[in-house]
Short mmCIF file of N, CA and C in Angstrom, two decimals:
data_model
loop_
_atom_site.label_atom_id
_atom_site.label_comp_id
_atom_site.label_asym_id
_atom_site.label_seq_id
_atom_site.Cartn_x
_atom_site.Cartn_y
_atom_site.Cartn_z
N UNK T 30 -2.80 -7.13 9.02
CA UNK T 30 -2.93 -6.24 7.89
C UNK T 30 -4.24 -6.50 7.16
N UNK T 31 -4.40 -7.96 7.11
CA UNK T 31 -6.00 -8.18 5.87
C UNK T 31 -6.97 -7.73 7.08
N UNK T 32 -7.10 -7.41 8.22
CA UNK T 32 -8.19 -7.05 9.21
C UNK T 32 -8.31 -5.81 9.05
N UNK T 33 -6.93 -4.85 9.38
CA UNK T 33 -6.77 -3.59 9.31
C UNK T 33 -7.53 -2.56 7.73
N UNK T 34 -7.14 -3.53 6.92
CA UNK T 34 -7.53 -2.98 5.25
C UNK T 34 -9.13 -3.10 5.12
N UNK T 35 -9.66 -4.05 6.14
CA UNK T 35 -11.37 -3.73 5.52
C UNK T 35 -11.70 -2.34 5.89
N UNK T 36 -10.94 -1.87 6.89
CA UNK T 36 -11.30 -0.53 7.40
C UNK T 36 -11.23 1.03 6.33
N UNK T 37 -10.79 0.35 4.83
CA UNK T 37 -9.79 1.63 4.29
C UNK T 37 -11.06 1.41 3.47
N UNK T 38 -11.72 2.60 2.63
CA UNK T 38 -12.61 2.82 1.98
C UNK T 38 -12.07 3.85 0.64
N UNK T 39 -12.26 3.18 -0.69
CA UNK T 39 -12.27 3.51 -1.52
C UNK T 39 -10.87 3.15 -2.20
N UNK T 40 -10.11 1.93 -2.25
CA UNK T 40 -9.19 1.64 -2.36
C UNK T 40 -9.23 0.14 -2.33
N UNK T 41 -8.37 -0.08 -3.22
CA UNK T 41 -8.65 -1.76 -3.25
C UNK T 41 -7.49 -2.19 -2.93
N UNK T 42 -7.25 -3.54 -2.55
CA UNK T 42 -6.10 -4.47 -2.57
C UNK T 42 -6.12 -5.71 -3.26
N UNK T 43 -5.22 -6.01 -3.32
CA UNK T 43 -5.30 -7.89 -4.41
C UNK T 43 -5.10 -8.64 -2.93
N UNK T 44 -5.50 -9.22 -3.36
CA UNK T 44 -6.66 -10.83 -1.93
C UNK T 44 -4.99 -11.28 -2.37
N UNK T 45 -4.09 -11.79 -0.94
CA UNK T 45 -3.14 -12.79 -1.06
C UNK T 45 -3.24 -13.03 0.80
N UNK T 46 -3.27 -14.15 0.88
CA UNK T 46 -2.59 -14.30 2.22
C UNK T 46 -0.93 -14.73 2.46
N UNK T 47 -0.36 -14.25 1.38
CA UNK T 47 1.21 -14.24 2.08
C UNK T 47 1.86 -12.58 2.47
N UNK T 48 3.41 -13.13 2.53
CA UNK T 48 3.52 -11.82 2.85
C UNK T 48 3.66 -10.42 2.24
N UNK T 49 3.46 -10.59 0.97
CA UNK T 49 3.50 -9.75 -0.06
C UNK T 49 2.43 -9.18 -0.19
N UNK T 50 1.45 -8.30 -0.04
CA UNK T 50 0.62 -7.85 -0.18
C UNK T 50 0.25 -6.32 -1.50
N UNK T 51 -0.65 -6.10 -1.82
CA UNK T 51 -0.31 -5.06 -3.40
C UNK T 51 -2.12 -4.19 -3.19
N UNK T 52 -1.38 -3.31 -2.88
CA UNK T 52 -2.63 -1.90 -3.14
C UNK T 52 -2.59 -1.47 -4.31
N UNK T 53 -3.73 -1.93 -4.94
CA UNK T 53 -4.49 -1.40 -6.26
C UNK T 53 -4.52 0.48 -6.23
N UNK T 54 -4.07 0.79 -7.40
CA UNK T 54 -4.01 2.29 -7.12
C UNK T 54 -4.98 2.89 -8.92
N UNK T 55 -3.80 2.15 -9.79
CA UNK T 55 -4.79 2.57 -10.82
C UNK T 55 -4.16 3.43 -11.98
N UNK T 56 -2.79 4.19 -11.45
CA UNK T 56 -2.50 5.17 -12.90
C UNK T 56 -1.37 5.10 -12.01
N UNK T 57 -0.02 5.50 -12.92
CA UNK T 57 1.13 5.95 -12.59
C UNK T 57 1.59 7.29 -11.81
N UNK T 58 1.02 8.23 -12.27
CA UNK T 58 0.95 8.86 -11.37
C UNK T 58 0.70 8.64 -10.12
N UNK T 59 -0.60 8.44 -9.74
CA UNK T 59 -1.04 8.41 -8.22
C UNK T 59 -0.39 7.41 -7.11
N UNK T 60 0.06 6.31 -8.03
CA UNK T 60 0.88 4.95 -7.47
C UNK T 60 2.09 5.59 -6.95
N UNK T 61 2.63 6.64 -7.97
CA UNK T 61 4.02 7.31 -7.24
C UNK T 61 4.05 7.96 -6.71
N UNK T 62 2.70 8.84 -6.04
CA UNK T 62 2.17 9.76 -5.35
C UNK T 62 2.61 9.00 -4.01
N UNK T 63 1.61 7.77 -3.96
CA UNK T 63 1.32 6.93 -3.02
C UNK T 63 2.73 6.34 -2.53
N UNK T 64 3.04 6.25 -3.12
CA UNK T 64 4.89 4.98 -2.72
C UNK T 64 5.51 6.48 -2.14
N UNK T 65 5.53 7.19 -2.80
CA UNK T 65 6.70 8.83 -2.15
C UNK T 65 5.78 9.11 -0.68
N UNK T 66 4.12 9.02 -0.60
CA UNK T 66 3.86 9.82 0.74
C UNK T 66 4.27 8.61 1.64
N UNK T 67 4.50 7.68 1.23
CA UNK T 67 4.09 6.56 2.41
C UNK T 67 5.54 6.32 2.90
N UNK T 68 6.96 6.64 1.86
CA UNK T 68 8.08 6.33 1.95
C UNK T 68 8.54 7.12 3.02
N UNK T 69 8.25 9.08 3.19
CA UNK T 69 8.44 9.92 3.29
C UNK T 69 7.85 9.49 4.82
N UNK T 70 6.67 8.78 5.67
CA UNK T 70 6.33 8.63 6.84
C UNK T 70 7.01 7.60 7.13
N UNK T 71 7.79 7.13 6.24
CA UNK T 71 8.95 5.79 6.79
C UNK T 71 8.47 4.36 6.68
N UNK T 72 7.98 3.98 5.42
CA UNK T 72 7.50 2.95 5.31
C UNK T 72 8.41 2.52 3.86
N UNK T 73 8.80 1.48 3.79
CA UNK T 73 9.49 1.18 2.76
C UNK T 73 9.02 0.25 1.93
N UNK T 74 8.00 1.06 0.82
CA UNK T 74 7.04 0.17 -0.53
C UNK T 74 7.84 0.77 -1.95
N UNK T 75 7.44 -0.14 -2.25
CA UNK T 75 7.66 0.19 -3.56
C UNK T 75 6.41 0.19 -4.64
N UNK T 76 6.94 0.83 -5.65
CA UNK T 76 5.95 1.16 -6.82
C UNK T 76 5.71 0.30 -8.30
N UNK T 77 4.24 -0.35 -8.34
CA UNK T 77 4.55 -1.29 -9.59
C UNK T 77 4.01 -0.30 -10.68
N UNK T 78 4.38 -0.08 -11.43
CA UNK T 78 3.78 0.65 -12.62
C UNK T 78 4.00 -0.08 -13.69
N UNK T 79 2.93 0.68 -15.21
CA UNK T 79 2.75 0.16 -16.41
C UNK T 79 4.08 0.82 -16.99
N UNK T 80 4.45 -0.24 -17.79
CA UNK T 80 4.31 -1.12 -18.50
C UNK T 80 4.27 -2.41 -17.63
N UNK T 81 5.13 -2.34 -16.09
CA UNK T 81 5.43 -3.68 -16.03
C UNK T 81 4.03 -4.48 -15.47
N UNK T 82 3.02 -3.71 -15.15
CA UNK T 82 1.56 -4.28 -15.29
C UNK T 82 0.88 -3.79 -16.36
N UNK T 83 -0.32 -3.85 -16.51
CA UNK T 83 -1.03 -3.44 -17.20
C UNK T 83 -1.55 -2.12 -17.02
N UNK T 84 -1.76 -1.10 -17.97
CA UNK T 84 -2.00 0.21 -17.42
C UNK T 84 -3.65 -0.04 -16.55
N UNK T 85 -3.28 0.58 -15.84
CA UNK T 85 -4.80 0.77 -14.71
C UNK T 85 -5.11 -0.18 -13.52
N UNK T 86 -4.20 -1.00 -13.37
CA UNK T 86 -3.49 -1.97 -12.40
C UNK T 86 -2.06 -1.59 -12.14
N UNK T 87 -1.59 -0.25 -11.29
CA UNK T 87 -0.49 0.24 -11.14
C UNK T 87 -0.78 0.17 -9.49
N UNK T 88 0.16 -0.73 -8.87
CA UNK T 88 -0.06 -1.20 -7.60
C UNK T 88 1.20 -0.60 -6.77
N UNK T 89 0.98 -1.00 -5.09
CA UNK T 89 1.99 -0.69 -4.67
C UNK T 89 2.18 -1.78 -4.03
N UNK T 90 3.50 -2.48 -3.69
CA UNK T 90 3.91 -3.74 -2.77
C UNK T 90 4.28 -3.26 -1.91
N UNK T 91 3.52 -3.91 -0.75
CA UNK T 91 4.04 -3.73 0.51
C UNK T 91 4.26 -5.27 1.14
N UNK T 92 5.80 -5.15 1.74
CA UNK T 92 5.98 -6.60 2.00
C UNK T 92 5.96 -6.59 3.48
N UNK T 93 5.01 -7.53 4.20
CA UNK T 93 5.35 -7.35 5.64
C UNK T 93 6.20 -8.64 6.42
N UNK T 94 6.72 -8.31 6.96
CA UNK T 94 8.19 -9.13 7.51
C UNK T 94 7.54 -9.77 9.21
N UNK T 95 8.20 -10.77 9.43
CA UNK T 95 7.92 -10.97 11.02
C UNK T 95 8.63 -10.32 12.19
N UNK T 96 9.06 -9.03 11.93
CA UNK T 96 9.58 -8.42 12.80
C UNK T 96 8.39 -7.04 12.35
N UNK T 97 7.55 -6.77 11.87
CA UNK T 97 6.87 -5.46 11.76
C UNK T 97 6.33 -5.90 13.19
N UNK T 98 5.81 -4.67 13.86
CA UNK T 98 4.85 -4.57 15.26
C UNK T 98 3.49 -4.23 14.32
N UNK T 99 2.58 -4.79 15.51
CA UNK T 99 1.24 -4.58 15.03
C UNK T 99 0.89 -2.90 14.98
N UNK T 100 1.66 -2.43 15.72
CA UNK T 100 1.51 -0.96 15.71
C UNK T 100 1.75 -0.18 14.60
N UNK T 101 2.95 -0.87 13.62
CA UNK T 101 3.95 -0.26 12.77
C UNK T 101 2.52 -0.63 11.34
N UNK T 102 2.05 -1.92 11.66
CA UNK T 102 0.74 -2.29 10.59
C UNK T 102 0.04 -1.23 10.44
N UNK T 103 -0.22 -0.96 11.81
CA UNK T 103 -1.97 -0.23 11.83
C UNK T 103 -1.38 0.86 11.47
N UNK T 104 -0.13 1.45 11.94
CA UNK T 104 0.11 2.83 11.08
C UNK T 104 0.14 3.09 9.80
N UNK T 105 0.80 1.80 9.20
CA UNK T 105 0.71 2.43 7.50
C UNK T 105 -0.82 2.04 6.91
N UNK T 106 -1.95 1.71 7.62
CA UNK T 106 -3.22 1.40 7.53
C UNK T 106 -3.27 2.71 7.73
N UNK T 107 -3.31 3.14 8.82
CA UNK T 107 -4.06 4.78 9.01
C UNK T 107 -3.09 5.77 7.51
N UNK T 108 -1.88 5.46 7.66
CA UNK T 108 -1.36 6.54 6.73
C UNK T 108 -2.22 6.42 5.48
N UNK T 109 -2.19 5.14 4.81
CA UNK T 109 -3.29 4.90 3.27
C UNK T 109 -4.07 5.65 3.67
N UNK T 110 -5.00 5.79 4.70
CA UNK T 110 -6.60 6.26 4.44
C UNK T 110 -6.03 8.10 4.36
N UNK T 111 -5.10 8.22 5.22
CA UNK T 111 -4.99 9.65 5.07
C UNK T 111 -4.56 9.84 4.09
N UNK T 112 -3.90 9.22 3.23
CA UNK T 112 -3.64 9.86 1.59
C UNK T 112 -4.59 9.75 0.82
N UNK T 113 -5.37 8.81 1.09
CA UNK T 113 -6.78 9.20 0.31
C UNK T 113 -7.82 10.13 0.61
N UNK T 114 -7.76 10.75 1.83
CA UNK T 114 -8.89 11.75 2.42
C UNK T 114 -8.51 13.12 1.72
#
């Protein structure tokens, strides 16, 4: 996943090497934009929003497990970039 994400342009993530990982999005809205398109291609994230961060740090968690396939990675890699195009 941290290999796959240098590839995504214009989108940030918070630096962790465990398995919890969090896409920087930025407003409530778009964070729930983001958690519904990504849920809807079958990926199961959830949505952090303000209050419980700070407004403009509204992230999404994506937790990856040792049973994801590298395939199942690179797909919700390709799906991010297509919700941002």
């Amino acid at each position: 996943f941290r290999e796959q994400i240098k590839t995504v342009n214009n989108i940030s993530f918070i630096e962790s090497n465990s398995p919890i990982q969090g896409i920087l999005v930025g407003d409530n809205f778009k964070t729930k934009a983001l958690a519904s398109y990504l849920f809807e291609k079958g990926f199961f994230v959830r949505p952090i929003l303000s209050p419980t961060v700070p407004t403009g740090k509204e992230r999404i968690r994506v937790c990856i497990h040792s049973f994801n396939t590298t395939a199942q990675v690179d797909n919700l890699v390709e799906e991010i970039k297509q919700f941002k195009n």
